[in-house]
mmCIF file of C-alpha atoms and ligand atoms in Angstrom:
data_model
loop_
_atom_site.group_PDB
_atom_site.id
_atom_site.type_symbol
_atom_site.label_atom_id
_atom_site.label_comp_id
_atom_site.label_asym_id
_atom_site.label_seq_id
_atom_site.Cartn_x
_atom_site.Cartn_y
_atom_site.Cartn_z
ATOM 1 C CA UNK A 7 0.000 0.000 0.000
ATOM 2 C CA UNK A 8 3.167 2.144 0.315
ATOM 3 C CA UNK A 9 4.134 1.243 -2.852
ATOM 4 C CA UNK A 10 0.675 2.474 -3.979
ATOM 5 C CA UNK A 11 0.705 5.604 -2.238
ATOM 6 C CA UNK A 12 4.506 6.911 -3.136
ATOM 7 C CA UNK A 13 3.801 6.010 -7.234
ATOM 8 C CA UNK A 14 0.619 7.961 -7.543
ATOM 9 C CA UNK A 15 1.022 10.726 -5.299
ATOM 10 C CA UNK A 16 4.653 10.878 -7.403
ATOM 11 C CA UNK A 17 2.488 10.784 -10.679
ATOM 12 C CA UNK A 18 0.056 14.000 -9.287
ATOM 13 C CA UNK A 19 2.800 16.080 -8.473
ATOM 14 C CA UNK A 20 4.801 15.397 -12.074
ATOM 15 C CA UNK A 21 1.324 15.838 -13.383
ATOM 16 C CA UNK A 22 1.879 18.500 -16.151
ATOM 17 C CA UNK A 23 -1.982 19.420 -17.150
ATOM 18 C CA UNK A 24 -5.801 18.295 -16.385
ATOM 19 C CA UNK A 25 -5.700 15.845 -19.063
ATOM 20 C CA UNK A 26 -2.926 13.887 -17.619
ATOM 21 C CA UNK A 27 -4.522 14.342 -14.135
ATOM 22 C CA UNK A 28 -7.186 12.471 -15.098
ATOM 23 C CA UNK A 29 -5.798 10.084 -16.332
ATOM 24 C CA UNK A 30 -3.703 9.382 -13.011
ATOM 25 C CA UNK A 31 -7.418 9.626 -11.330
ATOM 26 C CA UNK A 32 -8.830 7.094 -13.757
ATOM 27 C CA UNK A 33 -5.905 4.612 -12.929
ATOM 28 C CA UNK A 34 -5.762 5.329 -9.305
ATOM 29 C CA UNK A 35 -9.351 5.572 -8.180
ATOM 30 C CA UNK A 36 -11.696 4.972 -11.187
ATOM 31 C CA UNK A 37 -14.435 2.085 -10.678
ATOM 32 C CA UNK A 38 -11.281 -0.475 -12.231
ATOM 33 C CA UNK A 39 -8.636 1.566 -10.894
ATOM 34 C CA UNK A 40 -5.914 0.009 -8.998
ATOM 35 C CA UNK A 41 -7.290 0.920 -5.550
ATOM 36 C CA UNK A 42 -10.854 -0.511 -6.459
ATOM 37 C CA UNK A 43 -9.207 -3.422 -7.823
ATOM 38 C CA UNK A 44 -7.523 -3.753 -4.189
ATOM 39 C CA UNK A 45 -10.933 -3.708 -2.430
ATOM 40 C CA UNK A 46 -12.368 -6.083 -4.439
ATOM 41 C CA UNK A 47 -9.313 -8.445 -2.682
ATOM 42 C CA UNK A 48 -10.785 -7.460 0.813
ATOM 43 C CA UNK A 49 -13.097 -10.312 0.310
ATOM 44 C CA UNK A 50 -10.898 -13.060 0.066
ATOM 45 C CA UNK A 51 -9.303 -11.863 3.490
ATOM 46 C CA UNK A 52 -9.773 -13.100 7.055
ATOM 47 C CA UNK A 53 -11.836 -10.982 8.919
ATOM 48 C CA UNK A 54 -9.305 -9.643 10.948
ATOM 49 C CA UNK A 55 -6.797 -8.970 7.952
ATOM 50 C CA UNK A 56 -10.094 -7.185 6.268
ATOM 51 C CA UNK A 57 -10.142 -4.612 9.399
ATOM 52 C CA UNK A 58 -7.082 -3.504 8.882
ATOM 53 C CA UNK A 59 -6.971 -3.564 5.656
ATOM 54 C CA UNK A 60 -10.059 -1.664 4.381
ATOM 55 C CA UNK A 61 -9.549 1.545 6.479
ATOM 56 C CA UNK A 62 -6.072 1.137 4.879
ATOM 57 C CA UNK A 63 -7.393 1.776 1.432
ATOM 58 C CA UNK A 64 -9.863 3.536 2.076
ATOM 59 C CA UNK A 65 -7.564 6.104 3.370
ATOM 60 C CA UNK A 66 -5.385 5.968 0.902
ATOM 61 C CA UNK A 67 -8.280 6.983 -1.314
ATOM 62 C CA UNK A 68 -9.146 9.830 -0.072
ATOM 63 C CA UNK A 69 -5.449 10.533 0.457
ATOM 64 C CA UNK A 70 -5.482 10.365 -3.650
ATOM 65 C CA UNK A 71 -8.347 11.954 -4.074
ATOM 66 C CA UNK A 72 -7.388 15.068 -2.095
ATOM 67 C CA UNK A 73 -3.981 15.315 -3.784
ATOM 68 C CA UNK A 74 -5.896 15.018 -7.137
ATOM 69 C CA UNK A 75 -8.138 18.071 -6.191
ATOM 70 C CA UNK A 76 -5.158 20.278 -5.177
ATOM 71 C CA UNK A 77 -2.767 19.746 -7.676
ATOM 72 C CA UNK A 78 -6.231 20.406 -10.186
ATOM 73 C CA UNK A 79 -6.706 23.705 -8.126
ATOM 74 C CA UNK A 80 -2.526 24.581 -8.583
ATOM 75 C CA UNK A 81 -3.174 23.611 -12.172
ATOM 76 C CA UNK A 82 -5.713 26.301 -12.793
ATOM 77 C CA UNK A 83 -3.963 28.652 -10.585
ATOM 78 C CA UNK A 84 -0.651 28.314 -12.712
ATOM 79 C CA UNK A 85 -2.513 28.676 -16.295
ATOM 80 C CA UNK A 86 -4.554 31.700 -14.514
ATOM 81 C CA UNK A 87 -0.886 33.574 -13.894
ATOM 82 C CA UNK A 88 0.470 32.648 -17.213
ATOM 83 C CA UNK A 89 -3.039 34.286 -18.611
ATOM 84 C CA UNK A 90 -2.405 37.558 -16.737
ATOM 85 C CA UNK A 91 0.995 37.578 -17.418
ATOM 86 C CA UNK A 92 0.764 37.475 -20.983
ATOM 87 C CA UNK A 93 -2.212 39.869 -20.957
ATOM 88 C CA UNK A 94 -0.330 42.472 -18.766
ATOM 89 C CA UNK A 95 -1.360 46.109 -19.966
ATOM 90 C CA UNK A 96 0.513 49.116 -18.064
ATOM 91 C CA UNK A 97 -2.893 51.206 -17.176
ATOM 92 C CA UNK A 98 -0.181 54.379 -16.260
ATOM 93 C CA UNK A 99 0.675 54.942 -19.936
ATOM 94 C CA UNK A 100 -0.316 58.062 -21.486
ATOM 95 C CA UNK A 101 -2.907 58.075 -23.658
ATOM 96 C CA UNK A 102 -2.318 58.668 -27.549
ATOM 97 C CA UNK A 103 -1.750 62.407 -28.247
ATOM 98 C CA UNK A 104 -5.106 64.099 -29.298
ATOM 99 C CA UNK A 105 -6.204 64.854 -32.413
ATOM 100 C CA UNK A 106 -4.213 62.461 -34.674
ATOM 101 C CA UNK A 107 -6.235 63.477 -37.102
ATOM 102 C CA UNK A 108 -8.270 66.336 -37.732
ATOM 103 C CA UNK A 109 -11.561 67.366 -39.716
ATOM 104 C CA UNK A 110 -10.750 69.402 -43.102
ATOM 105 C CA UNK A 111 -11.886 73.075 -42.927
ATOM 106 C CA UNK A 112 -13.870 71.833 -46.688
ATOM 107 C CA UNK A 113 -15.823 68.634 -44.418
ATOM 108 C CA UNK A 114 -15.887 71.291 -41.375
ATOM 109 C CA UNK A 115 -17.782 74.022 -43.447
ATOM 110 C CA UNK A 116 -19.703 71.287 -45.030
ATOM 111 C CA UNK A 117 -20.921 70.259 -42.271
ATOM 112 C CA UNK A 118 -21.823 73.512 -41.111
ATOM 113 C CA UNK A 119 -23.729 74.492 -43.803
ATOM 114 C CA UNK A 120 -25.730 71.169 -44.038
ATOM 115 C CA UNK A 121 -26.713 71.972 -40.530
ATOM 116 C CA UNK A 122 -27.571 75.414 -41.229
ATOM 117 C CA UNK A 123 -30.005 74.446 -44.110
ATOM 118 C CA UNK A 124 -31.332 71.343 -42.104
ATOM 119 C CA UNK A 125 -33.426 73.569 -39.895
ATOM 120 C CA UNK A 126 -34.207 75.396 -43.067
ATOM 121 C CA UNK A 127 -35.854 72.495 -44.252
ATOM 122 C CA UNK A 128 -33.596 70.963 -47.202
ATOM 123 C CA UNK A 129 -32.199 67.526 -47.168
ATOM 124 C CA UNK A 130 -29.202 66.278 -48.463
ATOM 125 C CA UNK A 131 -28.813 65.249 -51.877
ATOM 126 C CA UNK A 132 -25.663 63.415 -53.922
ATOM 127 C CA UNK A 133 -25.168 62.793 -57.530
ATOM 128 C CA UNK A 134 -22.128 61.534 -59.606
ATOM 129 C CA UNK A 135 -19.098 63.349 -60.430
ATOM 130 C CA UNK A 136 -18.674 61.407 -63.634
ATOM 131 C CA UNK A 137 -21.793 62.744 -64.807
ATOM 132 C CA UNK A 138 -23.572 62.632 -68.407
ATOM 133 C CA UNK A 139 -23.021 66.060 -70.549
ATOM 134 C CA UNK A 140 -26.223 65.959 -70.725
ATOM 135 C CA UNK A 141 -27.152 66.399 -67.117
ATOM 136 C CA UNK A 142 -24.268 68.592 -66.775
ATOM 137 C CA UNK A 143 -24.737 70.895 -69.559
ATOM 138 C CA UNK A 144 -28.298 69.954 -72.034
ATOM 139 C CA UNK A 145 -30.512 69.300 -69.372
ATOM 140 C CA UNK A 146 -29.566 72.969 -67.363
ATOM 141 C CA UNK A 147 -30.328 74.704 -70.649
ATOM 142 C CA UNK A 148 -26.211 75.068 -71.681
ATOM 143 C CA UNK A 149 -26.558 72.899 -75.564
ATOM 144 C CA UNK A 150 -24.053 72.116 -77.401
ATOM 145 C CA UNK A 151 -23.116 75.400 -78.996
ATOM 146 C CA UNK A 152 -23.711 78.010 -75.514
ATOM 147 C CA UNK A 153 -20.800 79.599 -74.629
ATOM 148 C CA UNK A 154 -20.559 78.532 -70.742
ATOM 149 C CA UNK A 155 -19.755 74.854 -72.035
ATOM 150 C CA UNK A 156 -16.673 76.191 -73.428
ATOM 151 C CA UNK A 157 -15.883 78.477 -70.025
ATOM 152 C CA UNK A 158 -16.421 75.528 -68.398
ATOM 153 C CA UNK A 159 -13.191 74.555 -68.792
ATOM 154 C CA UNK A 160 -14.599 70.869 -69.040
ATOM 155 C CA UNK A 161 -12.429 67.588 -67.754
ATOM 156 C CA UNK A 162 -14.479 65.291 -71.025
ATOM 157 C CA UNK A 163 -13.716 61.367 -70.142
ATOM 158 C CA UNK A 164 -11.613 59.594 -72.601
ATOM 159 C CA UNK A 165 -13.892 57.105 -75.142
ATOM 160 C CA UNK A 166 -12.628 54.633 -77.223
ATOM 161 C CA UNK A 167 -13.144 54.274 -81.000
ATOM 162 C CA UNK A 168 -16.353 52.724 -81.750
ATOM 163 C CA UNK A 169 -17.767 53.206 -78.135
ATOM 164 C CA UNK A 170 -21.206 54.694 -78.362
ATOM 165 C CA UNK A 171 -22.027 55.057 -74.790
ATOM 166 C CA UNK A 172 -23.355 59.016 -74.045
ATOM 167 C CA UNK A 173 -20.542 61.275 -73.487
ATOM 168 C CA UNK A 174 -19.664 62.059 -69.841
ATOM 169 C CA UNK A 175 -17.659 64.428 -68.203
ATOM 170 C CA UNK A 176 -16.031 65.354 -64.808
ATOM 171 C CA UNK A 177 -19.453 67.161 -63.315
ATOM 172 C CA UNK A 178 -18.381 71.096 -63.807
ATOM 173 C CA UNK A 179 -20.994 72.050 -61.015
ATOM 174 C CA UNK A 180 -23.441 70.404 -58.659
ATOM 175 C CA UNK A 181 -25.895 71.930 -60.643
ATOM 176 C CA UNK A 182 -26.790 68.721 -62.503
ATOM 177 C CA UNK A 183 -27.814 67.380 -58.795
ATOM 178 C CA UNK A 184 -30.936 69.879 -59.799
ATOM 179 C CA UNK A 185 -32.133 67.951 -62.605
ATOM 180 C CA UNK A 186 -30.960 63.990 -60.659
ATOM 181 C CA UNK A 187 -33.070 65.518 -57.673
ATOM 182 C CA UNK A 188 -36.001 66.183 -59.732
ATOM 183 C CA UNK A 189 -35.705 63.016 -61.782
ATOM 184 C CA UNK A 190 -36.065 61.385 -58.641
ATOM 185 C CA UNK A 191 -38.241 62.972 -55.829
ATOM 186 C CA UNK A 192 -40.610 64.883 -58.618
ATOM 187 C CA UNK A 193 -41.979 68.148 -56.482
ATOM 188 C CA UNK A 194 -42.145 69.318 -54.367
ATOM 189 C CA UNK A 195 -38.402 69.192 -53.467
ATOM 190 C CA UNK A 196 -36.209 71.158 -51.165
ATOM 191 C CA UNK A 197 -32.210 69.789 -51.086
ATOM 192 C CA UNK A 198 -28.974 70.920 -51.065
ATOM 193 C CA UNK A 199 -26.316 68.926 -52.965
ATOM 194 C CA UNK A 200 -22.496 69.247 -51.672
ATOM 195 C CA UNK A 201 -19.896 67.705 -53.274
ATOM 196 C CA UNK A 202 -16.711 67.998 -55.890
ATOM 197 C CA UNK A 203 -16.712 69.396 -59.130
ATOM 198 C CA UNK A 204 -13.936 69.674 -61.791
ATOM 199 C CA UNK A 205 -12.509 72.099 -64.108
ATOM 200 C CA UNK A 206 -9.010 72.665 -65.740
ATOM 201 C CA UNK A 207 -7.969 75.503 -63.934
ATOM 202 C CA UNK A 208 -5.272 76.000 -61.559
ATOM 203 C CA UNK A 209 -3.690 79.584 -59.468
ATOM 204 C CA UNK A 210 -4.136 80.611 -56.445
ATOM 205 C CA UNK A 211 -8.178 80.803 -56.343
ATOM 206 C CA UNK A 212 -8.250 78.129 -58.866
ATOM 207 C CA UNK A 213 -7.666 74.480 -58.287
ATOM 208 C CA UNK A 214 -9.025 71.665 -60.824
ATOM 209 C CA UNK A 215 -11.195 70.399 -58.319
ATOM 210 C CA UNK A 216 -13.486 72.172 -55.605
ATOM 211 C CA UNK A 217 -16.432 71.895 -54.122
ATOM 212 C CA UNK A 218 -19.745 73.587 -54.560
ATOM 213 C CA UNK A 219 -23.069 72.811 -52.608
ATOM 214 C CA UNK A 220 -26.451 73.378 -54.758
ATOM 215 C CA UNK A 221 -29.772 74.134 -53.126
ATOM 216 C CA UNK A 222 -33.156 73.898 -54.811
ATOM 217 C CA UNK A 223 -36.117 74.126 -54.149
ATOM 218 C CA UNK A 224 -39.513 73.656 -56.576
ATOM 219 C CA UNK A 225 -42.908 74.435 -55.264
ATOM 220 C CA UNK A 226 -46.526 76.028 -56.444
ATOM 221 C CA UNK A 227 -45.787 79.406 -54.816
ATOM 222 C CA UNK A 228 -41.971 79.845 -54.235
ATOM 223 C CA UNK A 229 -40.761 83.597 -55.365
ATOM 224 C CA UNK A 230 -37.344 85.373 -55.410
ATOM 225 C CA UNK A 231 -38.091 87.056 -52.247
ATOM 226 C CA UNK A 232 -37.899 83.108 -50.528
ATOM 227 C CA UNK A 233 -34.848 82.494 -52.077
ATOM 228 C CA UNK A 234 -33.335 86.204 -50.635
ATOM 229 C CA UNK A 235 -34.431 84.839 -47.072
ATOM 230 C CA UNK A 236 -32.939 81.929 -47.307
ATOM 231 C CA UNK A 237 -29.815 83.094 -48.070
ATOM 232 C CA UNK A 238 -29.950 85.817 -45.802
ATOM 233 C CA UNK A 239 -30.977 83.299 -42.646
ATOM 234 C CA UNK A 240 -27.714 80.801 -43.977
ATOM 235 C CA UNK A 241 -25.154 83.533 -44.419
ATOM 236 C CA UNK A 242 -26.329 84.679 -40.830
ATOM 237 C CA UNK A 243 -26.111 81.408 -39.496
ATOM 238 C CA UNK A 244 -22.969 80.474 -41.395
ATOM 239 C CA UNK A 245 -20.925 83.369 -40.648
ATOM 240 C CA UNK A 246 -22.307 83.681 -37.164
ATOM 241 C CA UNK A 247 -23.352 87.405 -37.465
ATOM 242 C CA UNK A 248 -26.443 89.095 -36.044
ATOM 243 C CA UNK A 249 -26.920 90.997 -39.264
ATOM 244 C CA UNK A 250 -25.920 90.637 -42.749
ATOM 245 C CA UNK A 251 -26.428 92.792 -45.837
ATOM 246 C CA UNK A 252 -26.877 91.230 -49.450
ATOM 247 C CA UNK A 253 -26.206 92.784 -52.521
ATOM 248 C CA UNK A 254 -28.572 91.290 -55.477
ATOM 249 C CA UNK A 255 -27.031 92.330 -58.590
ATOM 250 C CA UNK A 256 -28.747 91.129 -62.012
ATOM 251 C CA UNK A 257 -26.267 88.672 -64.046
ATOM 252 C CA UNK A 258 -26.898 86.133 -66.344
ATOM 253 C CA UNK A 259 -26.895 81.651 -66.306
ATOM 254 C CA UNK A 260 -28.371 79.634 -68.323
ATOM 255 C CA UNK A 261 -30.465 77.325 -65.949
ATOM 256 C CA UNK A 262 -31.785 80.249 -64.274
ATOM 257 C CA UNK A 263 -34.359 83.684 -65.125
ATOM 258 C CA UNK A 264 -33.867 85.632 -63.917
ATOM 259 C CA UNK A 265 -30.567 85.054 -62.162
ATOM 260 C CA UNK A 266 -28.716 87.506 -59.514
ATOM 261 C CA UNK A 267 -25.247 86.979 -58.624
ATOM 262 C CA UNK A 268 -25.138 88.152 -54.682
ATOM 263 C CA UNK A 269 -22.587 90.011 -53.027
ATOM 264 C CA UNK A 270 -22.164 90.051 -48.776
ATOM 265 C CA UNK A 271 -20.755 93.753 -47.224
ATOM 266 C CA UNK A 272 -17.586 93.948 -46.099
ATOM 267 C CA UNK A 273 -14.660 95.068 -44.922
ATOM 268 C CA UNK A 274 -10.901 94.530 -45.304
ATOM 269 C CA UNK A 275 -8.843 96.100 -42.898
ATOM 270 C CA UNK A 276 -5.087 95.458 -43.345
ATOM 271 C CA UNK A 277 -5.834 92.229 -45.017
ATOM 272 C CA UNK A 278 -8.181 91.121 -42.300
ATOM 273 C CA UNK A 279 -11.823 90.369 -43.879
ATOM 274 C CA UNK A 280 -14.795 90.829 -41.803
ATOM 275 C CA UNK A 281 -18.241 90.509 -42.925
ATOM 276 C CA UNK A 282 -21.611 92.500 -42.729
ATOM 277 C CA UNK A 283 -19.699 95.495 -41.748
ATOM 278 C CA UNK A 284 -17.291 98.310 -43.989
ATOM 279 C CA UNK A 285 -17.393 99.226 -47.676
ATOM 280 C CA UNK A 286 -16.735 96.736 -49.739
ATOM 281 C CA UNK A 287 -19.042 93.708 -51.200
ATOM 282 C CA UNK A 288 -17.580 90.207 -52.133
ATOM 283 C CA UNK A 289 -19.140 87.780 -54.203
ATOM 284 C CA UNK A 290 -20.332 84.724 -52.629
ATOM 285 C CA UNK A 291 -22.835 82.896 -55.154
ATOM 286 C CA UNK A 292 -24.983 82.791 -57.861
ATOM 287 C CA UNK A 293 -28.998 82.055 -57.895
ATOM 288 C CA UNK A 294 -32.101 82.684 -59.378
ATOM 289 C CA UNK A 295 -35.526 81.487 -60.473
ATOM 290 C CA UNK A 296 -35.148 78.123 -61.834
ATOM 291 C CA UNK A 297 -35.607 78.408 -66.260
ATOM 292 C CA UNK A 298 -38.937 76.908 -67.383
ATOM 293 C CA UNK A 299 -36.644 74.566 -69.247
ATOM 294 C CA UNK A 300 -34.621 73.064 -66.474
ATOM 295 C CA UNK A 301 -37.641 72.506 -64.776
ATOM 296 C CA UNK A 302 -39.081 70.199 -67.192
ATOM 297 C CA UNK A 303 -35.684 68.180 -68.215
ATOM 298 C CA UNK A 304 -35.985 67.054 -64.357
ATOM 299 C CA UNK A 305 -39.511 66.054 -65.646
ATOM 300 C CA UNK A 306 -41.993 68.546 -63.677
ATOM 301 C CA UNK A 307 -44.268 70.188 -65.245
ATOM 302 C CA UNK A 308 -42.992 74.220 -65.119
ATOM 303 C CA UNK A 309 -46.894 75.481 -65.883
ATOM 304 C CA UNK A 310 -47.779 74.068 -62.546
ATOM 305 C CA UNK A 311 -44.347 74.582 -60.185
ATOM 306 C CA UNK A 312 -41.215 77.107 -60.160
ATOM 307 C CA UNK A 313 -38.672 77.343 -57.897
ATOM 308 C CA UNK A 314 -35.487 79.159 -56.855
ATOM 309 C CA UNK A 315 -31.804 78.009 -57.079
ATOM 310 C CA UNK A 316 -28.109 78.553 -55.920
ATOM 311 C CA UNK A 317 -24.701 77.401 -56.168
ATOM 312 C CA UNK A 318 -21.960 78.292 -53.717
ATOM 313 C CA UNK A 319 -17.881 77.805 -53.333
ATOM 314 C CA UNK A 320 -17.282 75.552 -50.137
ATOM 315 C CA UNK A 321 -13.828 75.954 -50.155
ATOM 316 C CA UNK A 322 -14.268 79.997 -50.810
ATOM 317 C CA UNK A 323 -16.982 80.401 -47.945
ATOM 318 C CA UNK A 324 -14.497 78.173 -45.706
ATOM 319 C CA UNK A 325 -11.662 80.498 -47.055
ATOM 320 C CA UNK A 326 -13.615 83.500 -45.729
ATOM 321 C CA UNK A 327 -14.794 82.143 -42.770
ATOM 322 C CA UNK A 328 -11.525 80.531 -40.950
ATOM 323 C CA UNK A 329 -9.571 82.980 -42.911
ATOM 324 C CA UNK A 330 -7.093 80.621 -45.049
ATOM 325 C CA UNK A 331 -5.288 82.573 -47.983
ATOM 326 C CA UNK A 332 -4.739 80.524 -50.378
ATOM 327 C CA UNK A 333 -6.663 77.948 -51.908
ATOM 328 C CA UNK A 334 -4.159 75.510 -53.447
ATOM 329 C CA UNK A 335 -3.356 74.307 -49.739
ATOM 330 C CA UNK A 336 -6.793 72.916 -49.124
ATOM 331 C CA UNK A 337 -5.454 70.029 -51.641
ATOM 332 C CA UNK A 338 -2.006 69.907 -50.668
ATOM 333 C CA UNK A 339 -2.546 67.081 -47.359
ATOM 334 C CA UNK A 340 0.189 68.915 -45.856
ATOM 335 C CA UNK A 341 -0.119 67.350 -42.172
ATOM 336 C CA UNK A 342 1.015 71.222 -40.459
ATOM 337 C CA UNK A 343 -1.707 72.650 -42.264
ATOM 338 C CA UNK A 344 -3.869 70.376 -41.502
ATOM 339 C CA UNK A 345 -3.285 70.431 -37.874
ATOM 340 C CA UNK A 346 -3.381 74.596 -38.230
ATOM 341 C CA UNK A 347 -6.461 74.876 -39.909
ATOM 342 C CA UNK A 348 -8.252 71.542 -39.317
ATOM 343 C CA UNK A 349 -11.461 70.788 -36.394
ATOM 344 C CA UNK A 350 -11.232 68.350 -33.883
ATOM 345 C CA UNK A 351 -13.251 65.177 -35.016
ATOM 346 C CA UNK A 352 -15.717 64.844 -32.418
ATOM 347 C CA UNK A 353 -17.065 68.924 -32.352
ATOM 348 C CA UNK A 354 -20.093 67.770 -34.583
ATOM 349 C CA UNK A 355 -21.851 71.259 -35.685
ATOM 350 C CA UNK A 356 -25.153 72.200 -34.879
ATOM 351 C CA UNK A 357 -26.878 75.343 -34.856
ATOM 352 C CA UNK A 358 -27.811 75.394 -31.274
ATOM 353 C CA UNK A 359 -24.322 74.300 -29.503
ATOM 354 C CA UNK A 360 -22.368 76.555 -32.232
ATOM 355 C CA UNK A 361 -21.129 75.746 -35.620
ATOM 356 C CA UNK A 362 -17.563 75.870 -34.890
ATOM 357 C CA UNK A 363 -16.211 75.907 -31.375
HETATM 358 N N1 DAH B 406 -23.585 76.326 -61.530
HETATM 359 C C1 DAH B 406 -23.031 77.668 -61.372
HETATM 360 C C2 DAH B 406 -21.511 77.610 -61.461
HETATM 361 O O1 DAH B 406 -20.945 76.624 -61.268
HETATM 362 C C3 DAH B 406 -23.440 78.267 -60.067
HETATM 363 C C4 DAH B 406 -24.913 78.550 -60.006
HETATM 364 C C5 DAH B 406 -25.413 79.753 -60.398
HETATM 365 C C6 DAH B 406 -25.775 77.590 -59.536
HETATM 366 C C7 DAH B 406 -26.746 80.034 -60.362
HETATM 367 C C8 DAH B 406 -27.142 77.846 -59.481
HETATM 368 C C9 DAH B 406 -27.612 79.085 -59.904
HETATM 369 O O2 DAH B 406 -28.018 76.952 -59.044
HETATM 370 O O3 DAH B 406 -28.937 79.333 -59.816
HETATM 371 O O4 DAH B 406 -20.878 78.551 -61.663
#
């Protein structure tokens, strides 16, 4: 019974895992284990061999069986430590530095401006910037021979010989959004459509691509003197002024009659611009009363609705408003600038906790 003892109780403490644990236990104390097999010899014993015996094993059982449970319980123990040594994590290390990355001032104003003319009413609308000539130019009343196709300065994609697909083109302005808008939703319709447009042009208020946001809207009763409102409330809102005055001055597009081009007052003092006080006007957009035309290649009928529309810069209002010089640098990624002139990601604008904190 020594013997017994000394080779498993050796076995449980070389015992490397559970698995070979139990397999010690099934050898040592399972129902054809060694020690049962022992028992089963009580029965050929005398009677007074048997009381000395039986205790005797049945000690040693338990004696197994506890030694079992406590190396299992060292077992577990063991792979716990090796778990939270390998899972260490040093809680005093700083944190990242903030702002790894910033918002653009072109997302930033975007943002702001889509806020703004959210609680104005007008959703968000996209289109393609590969977009048919036809939506860019035909359908806003610009054919083939106008002269604002060819100051377009158009980007046309490349066809192949033999390829009679419709021509396309690198969208010139978000205008064509107008007639996608109207394709879809029919009226009435109130959006404004952000986004990138293309031209080949390139100084320091020029770069080949920009961004322009569109607004429409196309009702039974909608006059110029909604669309001056509503430009009034956003340049208010956008430029976070009490008052603002706006210059309507009579121009000339195609996709619009009439059409004003609109000027903000202001004032540059020593190269510093502020607006809706001084002297001087600036040009910020151009709008009008949708054309008859334009209203029916988005396929509503212009005898029964009308409507106004616009098209503004986004990278020239952000210009003004955060007071960047030169345009080229908006496309540039140059990481100092960015970190200069960008928002931190998580200052989400809305009208009522400020546009840009
Ligand atoms: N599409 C014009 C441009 O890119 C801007 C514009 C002017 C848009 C008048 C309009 C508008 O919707 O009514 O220069």
């Amino acid at each position: 019974m020594d013997d017994l003892k000394a080779k498993y109780l050796g076995q449980i403490a070389d015992a490397g895992d559970e698995n070979a644990l139990e397999a010690i236990r099934v050898a040592a104390v399972g129902k054809k284990g060694e020690v049962a097999l022992k028992m089963r010899e009580l029965g050929k014993m005398t009677p007074e061999e048997r009381q000395v015996a039986g205790p005797a094993l049945n000690a040693l059982k338990d004696e197994i069986n506890s030694a079992l449970s406590a190396k299992k319980a060292a077992l577990a123990d063991a792979a716990l430590d090796e778990r939270l040594r390998t899972e260490w994590l040093d809680v005093t290390l700083p944190t990242r530095a903030r702002r790894q990355g910033s918002i653009h001032p072109v997302s930033q104003a975007t943002e702001e401006l889509t806020a703004i003319f959210a609680e104005l009413g007008f959703s968000v609308a996209e289109g393609p910037r590969i977009e048919t000539d036809w939506h860019n130019f035909d359908a806003l009343n610009i054919p083939g021979h106008h002269p604002a196709r060819a100051e377009m300065d158009t980007f046309y994609m490349h066809r192949a010989e033999g390829d009679n697909r419709p021509p396309h083109v690198l969208r010139t302005h978000t205008s064509p959004v107008q007639i996608r808008s109207m394709e879809k939703q029919g009226a009435p319709i109130r959006v404004i459509c952000p986004g990138g447009v293309y031209r080949a042009d390139y100084d320091q208020t020029h770069t080949p691509m920009f961004h322009q946001v569109e607004g429409l809207a196309i009702d039974k009763d909608i006059s110029m003197a909604n669309l001056k409102w509503v430009l009034e409330e956003f340049v208010k809102a956008f430029f976070e002024v009490d008052d603002v005055e706006l210059r309507f001055r009579a121009s000339h597009f195609p996709f619009t009659e009439p059409s004003a081009e609109v000027d903000i007052r202001c004032s540059w003092d020593n190269g510093q611009l502020k607006i809706g006080e001084g002297d001087d006007w600036m040009e910020i957009l151009g709008s009008g009363m949708v054309h008859p035309k334009v209203i029916a290649a988005g396929g509503i009928d212009p005898e029964v609705y009308q409507g106004f529309a616009f098209g503004i810069g986004i990278d020239r209002l952000a210009m003004l408003k955060y007071g960047i010089p030169d345009l080229r640098a908006f496309f540039d990624s140059d990481l100092r600038w960015l970190r200069h002139y960008g928002f931190a990601a998580l200052d989400m604008p809305n009208l009522h906790g400020g546009l840009s904190r």
